[in-house]
mmCIF file of C-alpha atoms in Angstrom:
data_model
loop_
_atom_site.group_PDB
_atom_site.id
_atom_site.type_symbol
_atom_site.label_atom_id
_atom_site.label_comp_id
_atom_site.label_asym_id
_atom_site.label_seq_id
_atom_site.Cartn_x
_atom_site.Cartn_y
_atom_site.Cartn_z
ATOM 1 C CA MET A 8 -34.377 -66.412 24.954
ATOM 2 C CA THR A 9 -37.868 -66.304 26.416
ATOM 3 C CA VAL A 10 -38.375 -66.675 30.131
ATOM 4 C CA LYS A 11 -41.568 -67.872 31.869
ATOM 5 C CA HIS A 12 -42.536 -68.887 35.371
ATOM 6 C CA ILE A 13 -44.191 -72.306 35.622
ATOM 7 C CA SER A 14 -44.851 -75.169 38.083
ATOM 8 C CA LEU A 15 -45.633 -78.836 37.531
ATOM 9 C CA LYS A 16 -47.899 -80.926 39.651
ATOM 10 C CA TYR A 17 -47.567 -84.405 38.175
ATOM 11 C CA ILE A 18 -44.654 -86.794 37.437
ATOM 12 C CA LYS A 19 -45.981 -87.325 33.882
ATOM 13 C CA ASP A 20 -45.719 -83.558 33.279
ATOM 14 C CA ILE A 21 -42.107 -83.538 34.474
ATOM 15 C CA TYR A 22 -41.234 -86.446 32.186
ATOM 16 C CA GLU A 23 -43.003 -84.805 29.211
ATOM 17 C CA LEU A 24 -41.214 -81.476 29.834
ATOM 18 C CA VAL A 25 -37.808 -83.246 29.837
ATOM 19 C CA GLN A 26 -38.700 -85.059 26.564
ATOM 20 C CA ARG A 27 -39.855 -81.923 24.813
ATOM 21 C CA ALA A 28 -36.906 -79.877 26.085
ATOM 22 C CA GLY A 29 -34.559 -82.497 24.627
ATOM 23 C CA LYS A 30 -36.067 -82.000 21.186
ATOM 24 C CA CYS A 31 -35.353 -78.240 21.091
ATOM 25 C CA LYS A 32 -32.483 -77.128 18.875
ATOM 26 C CA GLU A 33 -30.955 -74.891 21.571
ATOM 27 C CA PRO A 34 -30.627 -75.708 25.335
ATOM 28 C CA VAL A 35 -33.568 -75.103 27.670
ATOM 29 C CA TYR A 36 -32.751 -74.205 31.261
ATOM 30 C CA ILE A 37 -34.784 -74.160 34.422
ATOM 31 C CA SER A 38 -33.815 -72.359 37.639
ATOM 32 C CA GLN A 39 -35.145 -72.119 41.123
ATOM 33 C CA GLY A 40 -33.346 -70.080 43.742
ATOM 34 C CA ARG A 41 -29.596 -70.547 43.211
ATOM 35 C CA THR A 42 -30.012 -73.776 41.138
ATOM 36 C CA THR A 43 -29.954 -73.753 37.339
ATOM 37 C CA VAL A 44 -30.099 -77.006 35.366
ATOM 38 C CA ALA A 45 -30.758 -78.231 31.834
ATOM 39 C CA ALA A 46 -34.459 -79.013 31.386
ATOM 40 C CA SER A 47 -33.499 -82.005 29.140
ATOM 41 C CA SER A 48 -32.031 -83.806 32.198
ATOM 42 C CA LEU A 49 -34.552 -85.689 34.337
ATOM 43 C CA MET A 50 -32.042 -85.846 37.211
ATOM 44 C CA GLY A 51 -31.460 -82.138 36.847
ATOM 45 C CA VAL A 52 -35.152 -81.291 36.923
ATOM 46 C CA LEU A 53 -35.622 -83.441 40.034
ATOM 47 C CA THR A 54 -32.973 -81.365 41.902
ATOM 48 C CA ILE A 55 -35.543 -78.588 42.156
ATOM 49 C CA ASP A 56 -39.088 -78.750 43.523
ATOM 50 C CA PRO A 57 -41.165 -78.676 40.310
ATOM 51 C CA SER A 58 -44.394 -78.280 42.284
ATOM 52 C CA GLU A 59 -43.173 -74.826 43.371
ATOM 53 C CA GLN A 60 -42.787 -71.964 40.900
ATOM 54 C CA PHE A 61 -39.599 -72.028 38.814
ATOM 55 C CA THR A 62 -38.207 -70.130 35.843
ATOM 56 C CA ILE A 63 -37.798 -71.763 32.440
ATOM 57 C CA SER A 64 -35.673 -70.167 29.712
ATOM 58 C CA TYR A 65 -35.962 -71.390 26.151
ATOM 59 C CA PRO A 66 -35.201 -70.204 22.614
ATOM 60 C CA SER A 67 -37.779 -67.768 21.269
ATOM 61 C CA GLU A 68 -38.164 -69.588 17.980
ATOM 62 C CA GLU A 69 -39.410 -72.806 19.753
ATOM 63 C CA LYS A 70 -43.114 -71.978 19.319
ATOM 64 C CA GLU A 71 -44.356 -75.576 19.775
ATOM 65 C CA PHE A 72 -42.448 -75.821 23.085
ATOM 66 C CA GLU A 73 -43.863 -72.443 24.174
ATOM 67 C CA PHE A 74 -47.431 -73.604 23.402
ATOM 68 C CA TYR A 75 -46.820 -76.738 25.486
ATOM 69 C CA ILE A 76 -45.474 -74.978 28.615
ATOM 70 C CA SER A 77 -48.062 -72.226 28.487
ATOM 71 C CA GLN A 78 -50.527 -74.556 30.280
ATOM 72 C CA PHE A 79 -48.232 -74.598 33.326
ATOM 73 C CA GLU A 80 -47.677 -70.791 33.660
ATOM 74 C CA CYS A 81 -48.139 -69.336 37.138
#
């Protein structure tokens, strides 16, 4: 698993993250504070504050996903 710290400013970015996370072969998780949720769940992602820095964990072999989220790194 690879771990990065990112933040999202726009609703369209949240929606796109959820869509791309759903296409990964292994689960992608996001966490902020004590909360950890599946990144493929829009309701789950909205339980955190995506405009604040959060941690995303994804499979190391998902290079396309890594390239996508690299634009949001803090």
